XYZ file of C-alpha atoms in Angstrom:
359
model
C -19.478 -13.242 9.799
C -19.375 -16.545 7.950
C -17.394 -17.330 4.859
C -18.377 -20.233 2.609
C -17.147 -21.178 -0.936
C -18.158 -23.309 -4.063
C -16.498 -23.765 -7.575
C -18.301 -23.885 -10.825
C -16.494 -25.308 -13.961
C -17.977 -23.835 -17.150
C -17.025 -25.300 -20.656
C -15.738 -22.849 -22.991
C -17.720 -22.033 -26.280
C -14.868 -23.221 -28.345
C -11.363 -24.461 -27.769
C -9.142 -21.698 -26.201
C -5.606 -21.188 -26.094
C -2.717 -18.597 -25.983
C 0.928 -18.934 -26.900
C 1.802 -21.068 -23.705
C -1.563 -22.854 -22.712
C -4.738 -24.264 -24.115
C -7.894 -25.124 -22.169
C -11.580 -26.307 -22.670
C -13.101 -24.953 -19.409
C -12.953 -22.324 -16.812
C -13.427 -22.772 -13.157
C -15.056 -19.704 -11.009
C -14.485 -20.151 -7.419
C -17.274 -18.144 -5.517
C -17.097 -17.114 -1.778
C -19.980 -15.854 0.135
C -19.699 -13.456 3.103
C -22.749 -13.573 5.202
C -23.831 -11.608 8.269
C -26.901 -10.009 9.628
C -29.067 -11.475 6.762
C -26.979 -10.060 4.229
C -24.692 -12.069 1.741
C -21.669 -10.499 -0.090
C -20.300 -12.282 -3.318
C -16.803 -12.408 -4.349
C -14.998 -14.837 -6.896
C -11.708 -15.815 -8.628
C -10.692 -17.886 -11.481
C -8.609 -20.798 -10.706
C -8.828 -24.506 -9.380
C -11.525 -25.767 -7.120
C -8.572 -26.137 -4.435
C -9.611 -22.597 -3.582
C -12.669 -23.815 -1.697
C -11.074 -25.583 1.157
C -8.526 -22.652 1.655
C -11.528 -20.443 2.282
C -13.474 -22.923 4.329
C -10.669 -24.439 6.306
C -8.085 -21.722 6.757
C -9.854 -18.179 6.241
C -13.373 -18.793 7.619
C -12.278 -19.476 11.303
C -10.220 -16.602 11.771
C -12.944 -14.110 10.663
C -15.942 -15.637 12.387
C -15.762 -13.113 15.317
C -14.829 -9.990 13.332
C -17.015 -7.085 12.538
C -17.533 -7.186 8.603
C -17.374 -3.425 8.490
C -13.738 -3.509 9.681
C -12.547 -4.867 6.260
C -8.803 -3.888 6.857
C -8.992 -6.066 10.060
C -10.519 -8.959 8.271
C -7.941 -8.763 5.392
C -5.156 -8.645 7.920
C -6.352 -11.782 9.654
C -6.819 -13.672 6.478
C -3.368 -12.595 5.118
C -1.646 -13.648 8.479
C -3.331 -16.970 8.489
C -1.892 -17.694 5.042
C 1.648 -17.393 6.081
C 2.617 -21.016 6.094
C 0.136 -21.776 3.138
C 1.948 -19.464 0.974
C 0.476 -16.193 -0.324
C 1.034 -16.473 -4.029
C -1.053 -19.046 -5.935
C -4.117 -20.796 -4.641
C -4.084 -19.059 -1.221
C -3.720 -15.688 -2.862
C -6.858 -16.471 -4.998
C -8.868 -17.515 -1.970
C -7.874 -14.337 -0.127
C -8.792 -12.215 -3.064
C -12.148 -13.654 -3.566
C -12.810 -13.537 0.215
C -11.760 -9.908 0.425
C -14.026 -8.893 -2.581
C -16.858 -10.756 -0.933
C -16.474 -8.975 2.469
C -16.403 -5.441 0.755
C -19.645 -6.568 -1.130
C -21.144 -7.607 2.112
C -20.248 -4.299 3.941
C -21.831 -2.323 0.983
C -24.953 -4.486 1.120
C -25.314 -4.109 4.856
C -25.444 -0.348 4.424
C -27.582 -0.394 1.438
C -24.884 1.177 -0.805
C -23.581 0.420 -4.306
C -20.148 -0.983 -3.737
C -18.922 1.789 -6.135
C -20.384 4.440 -3.757
C -18.733 2.807 -0.710
C -15.325 2.884 -2.425
C -15.955 6.285 -4.134
C -15.803 6.895 -7.704
C -13.296 8.677 -9.909
C -15.445 7.910 -12.972
C -19.075 6.368 -13.632
C -18.141 4.418 -16.739
C -15.054 2.105 -17.114
C -13.063 2.096 -20.489
C -12.822 -1.525 -21.679
C -10.899 -3.407 -24.368
C -12.213 -6.627 -26.224
C -9.928 -9.554 -25.289
C -9.740 -13.031 -26.855
C -8.492 -13.730 -30.456
C -7.179 -17.072 -29.127
C -4.413 -18.937 -31.128
C -6.903 -21.968 -31.288
C -9.171 -19.778 -33.422
C -9.285 -20.169 -37.122
C -9.489 -17.079 -39.535
C -13.161 -16.919 -39.672
C -13.847 -17.248 -35.828
C -11.287 -14.438 -35.072
C -12.824 -12.292 -37.717
C -16.412 -12.600 -36.368
C -15.168 -11.928 -32.807
C -13.277 -8.794 -33.733
C -16.053 -7.663 -35.917
C -18.525 -8.135 -33.213
C -16.514 -6.025 -30.643
C -15.574 -3.211 -33.025
C -18.421 -2.979 -35.607
C -21.374 -4.209 -33.442
C -20.416 -2.937 -29.971
C -18.328 -0.055 -30.915
C -15.466 -1.231 -28.750
C -12.421 1.006 -29.982
C -9.644 -1.219 -28.720
C -9.223 -5.117 -29.084
C -6.535 -7.710 -28.284
C -5.529 -11.082 -29.808
C -3.102 -13.618 -28.610
C 0.148 -14.236 -30.273
C 3.502 -16.142 -29.565
C 1.919 -19.494 -31.053
C 3.323 -22.502 -29.600
C 5.923 -20.682 -27.524
C 6.996 -18.443 -30.260
C 7.743 -21.112 -32.797
C 5.400 -19.956 -35.463
C 6.028 -16.294 -35.852
C 4.630 -16.256 -39.342
C 1.181 -17.108 -38.189
C 1.473 -14.581 -35.556
C 2.278 -11.959 -37.983
C -0.575 -13.116 -40.414
C -3.152 -13.106 -37.530
C -2.161 -9.639 -36.593
C -2.414 -8.563 -40.200
C -5.812 -10.106 -40.679
C -6.888 -8.417 -37.318
C -5.944 -5.011 -38.576
C -7.740 -5.521 -41.745
C -10.953 -6.435 -39.889
C -10.829 -3.589 -37.420
C -9.616 -0.908 -39.629
C -7.289 1.930 -39.065
C -9.079 3.774 -36.263
C -9.233 1.039 -33.712
C -6.418 0.247 -31.409
C -4.727 -3.170 -31.828
C -3.398 -5.057 -28.870
C -1.385 -8.174 -28.641
C -0.507 -10.516 -25.883
C 2.388 -13.022 -26.084
C 1.792 -14.556 -22.490
C 5.477 -14.603 -22.175
C 6.033 -16.908 -25.114
C 8.885 -15.122 -26.859
C 12.601 -14.787 -26.017
C 13.832 -11.263 -25.516
C 15.209 -10.194 -28.950
C 12.706 -12.343 -30.821
C 10.102 -10.260 -29.079
C 11.633 -7.046 -30.463
C 12.074 -8.604 -33.959
C 8.285 -9.630 -34.078
C 7.279 -6.090 -33.288
C 9.579 -4.541 -35.780
C 8.206 -6.979 -38.371
C 4.465 -5.644 -37.341
C 5.756 -1.861 -37.636
C 2.973 -0.956 -40.199
C 0.290 -2.661 -38.155
C 0.445 0.125 -35.539
C 0.106 -2.036 -32.554
C -0.470 -0.055 -29.422
C -0.288 -2.670 -26.493
C 2.324 -5.420 -26.143
C 1.512 -7.708 -23.271
C 4.027 -10.035 -21.673
C 6.431 -10.004 -24.782
C 8.692 -12.295 -22.488
C 7.990 -13.901 -19.161
C 6.717 -11.583 -16.496
C 9.377 -13.086 -14.354
C 12.128 -11.728 -16.619
C 11.963 -8.141 -15.533
C 15.304 -7.132 -17.286
C 13.675 -8.696 -20.480
C 10.533 -6.862 -20.154
C 12.701 -3.536 -19.536
C 14.655 -4.262 -22.914
C 11.773 -5.011 -25.157
C 10.058 -1.786 -23.710
C 12.819 0.274 -24.661
C 13.156 -1.137 -28.067
C 9.568 -1.176 -29.528
C 6.804 1.321 -30.061
C 3.783 -0.216 -28.362
C 3.465 0.106 -24.564
C 4.794 -3.024 -22.933
C 2.521 -4.216 -20.173
C 2.627 -7.012 -17.349
C 1.500 -7.621 -13.823
C -1.487 -9.942 -14.044
C 0.278 -12.525 -11.907
C 1.081 -10.332 -9.085
C -0.116 -11.557 -5.676
C 1.387 -8.870 -3.468
C 2.675 -5.249 -3.280
C 6.339 -6.162 -3.520
C 5.646 -7.610 -7.078
C 4.207 -4.563 -8.501
C 6.861 -2.368 -6.884
C 9.583 -4.617 -8.301
C 7.962 -4.388 -11.823
C 6.978 -0.873 -11.999
C 10.565 0.238 -13.483
C 10.305 -2.145 -16.410
C 6.876 -1.684 -18.031
C 4.746 1.097 -19.378
C 1.519 0.011 -17.816
C 0.918 -2.346 -14.738
C -1.744 -4.867 -14.871
C -3.598 -5.794 -11.679
C -6.052 -8.633 -11.249
C -8.424 -7.981 -8.143
C -9.083 -11.814 -8.113
C -5.308 -12.554 -7.576
C -3.557 -9.539 -6.120
C -5.409 -9.777 -2.588
C -8.889 -8.418 -3.483
C -10.193 -4.797 -3.691
C -8.113 -3.909 -0.337
C -4.781 -4.774 -2.273
C -5.825 -3.490 -5.718
C -6.192 -0.161 -4.377
C -2.781 -0.301 -2.829
C -1.171 -1.872 -5.919
C -2.832 1.148 -7.983
C -1.159 3.534 -5.609
C 2.258 1.943 -6.116
C 1.783 2.382 -9.895
C 0.806 6.022 -9.395
C 3.926 6.570 -7.500
C 5.857 5.328 -10.335
C 4.222 7.515 -12.764
C 2.188 4.682 -14.219
C -1.463 3.750 -15.215
C -3.031 0.422 -14.323
C -5.130 -1.785 -16.514
C -7.471 -4.398 -14.790
C -6.861 -7.988 -15.828
C -10.019 -10.172 -16.794
C -12.992 -10.864 -14.301
C -14.693 -7.788 -15.561
C -17.776 -7.520 -13.163
C -15.511 -8.213 -10.236
C -13.392 -5.164 -11.273
C -16.147 -2.599 -12.156
C -16.436 -0.866 -8.640
C -12.673 -0.736 -7.836
C -11.658 0.331 -11.110
C -14.296 3.092 -10.825
C -12.295 4.191 -7.862
C -8.854 4.344 -9.253
C -7.915 7.678 -10.750
C -4.770 6.310 -12.674
C -6.811 3.606 -14.515
C -6.276 3.156 -18.210
C -8.869 0.464 -19.038
C -10.310 -3.039 -18.049
C -9.941 -6.329 -19.962
C -13.365 -7.302 -21.429
C -12.214 -10.895 -21.602
C -14.466 -13.113 -23.788
C -14.329 -16.250 -21.614
C -15.310 -14.324 -18.373
C -17.787 -12.095 -19.737
C -19.638 -15.088 -21.052
C -19.402 -16.930 -17.791
C -20.440 -13.933 -15.488
C -23.434 -13.027 -17.746
C -24.366 -16.778 -17.582
C -23.980 -17.143 -13.780
C -25.121 -13.754 -12.471
C -28.307 -11.470 -12.855
C -27.159 -7.880 -13.170
C -24.186 -8.354 -15.694
C -23.791 -5.204 -17.828
C -22.760 -4.683 -21.466
C -19.867 -2.775 -23.010
C -21.486 -1.004 -25.822
C -19.601 1.884 -26.966
C -16.206 0.767 -25.454
C -17.329 1.510 -22.008
C -19.000 -0.473 -19.024
C -21.474 1.190 -16.851
C -20.662 1.014 -13.010
C -23.572 -0.235 -11.015
C -24.914 2.773 -8.952
C -28.486 1.745 -8.610
C -28.271 -1.516 -6.655
C -26.621 -2.380 -3.410
C -23.210 -4.170 -3.317
C -21.725 -5.201 -6.800
C -25.197 -5.325 -8.187
C -25.016 -8.943 -8.950
C -27.044 -12.048 -7.831
C -26.067 -15.582 -8.433
C -28.260 -17.529 -10.525
C -28.317 -20.483 -8.273
C -30.000 -23.020 -10.428
C -27.909 -22.231 -13.478
C -24.664 -22.275 -11.351
C -25.417 -25.671 -9.704
C -25.469 -27.360 -13.030
C -21.686 -26.627 -13.163
C -20.778 -26.891 -9.636
C -17.567 -29.143 -8.980
C -16.859 -28.350 -5.341
């Protein structure tokens, strides 16, 4: 089996930012796993430094392994990263490579990836995600209206905690405007990206009590487990975190402090580890929500019984629709799981991707 990698940086369609970070472009690092004339695709979102981790560290240790033996391949890659450090760039590389190997196995056997993993559902509930702090009122209105009124998505999320929580009046005004656009029947979610302090996060949600917020993501830093638990116990919305989890221990530690665990298949260790993390959540009586990278998540979220929903993240939806043939829509608030094509059902648009290649 051969692993190779490339990175593509795609400019955003407008300046994007949350409570703690702003960006003007997004890098997709793509891994190809090849054997017997078949190619599997897996990707992550992160720096181009993912590419040499794949080619220099991971590729040599899997070259002689049977690609059908995914657990053995995953273990070999995981062991190889011991001194490189599992969290961070190395974990992104492991995740993308594992997803590519699963996709390769499905394609070698002529199966849709969702069939290979097994399905608990044929469609995956999604929520529209964007509402960046860099948007003006009109851009936020158009985005929310598009999801709710044009696509029929019944749950949407905006970013808050403007400038590390220093502009709460604007946060509350944007939340109020969002509720006005989406109406009373649509679920309103907010994401502070860890920008608030503990009691500040509680005060913000109490000030927004009449807006019926249902989902409060990272009200404080995801590293502050006690703080997450404090906020969870004092606010009405479900408190969620977990998108920065790179291993099972992370999810095990966090489970007692949140209402829903977020897992990112492009960070946590790929499909192999996503399934294990979902089981950790289930053992704690929790549902899981898949973070971003929607098309990389479709097959594995279809396999997880305790799934709540998948984040239909504006930036990644746009990039994946641009770079891959076979991308699906989320009309009606669900995304169809590809069951009529081998693997994940996607093919890279090589010419389009090459225009954005940076590594």
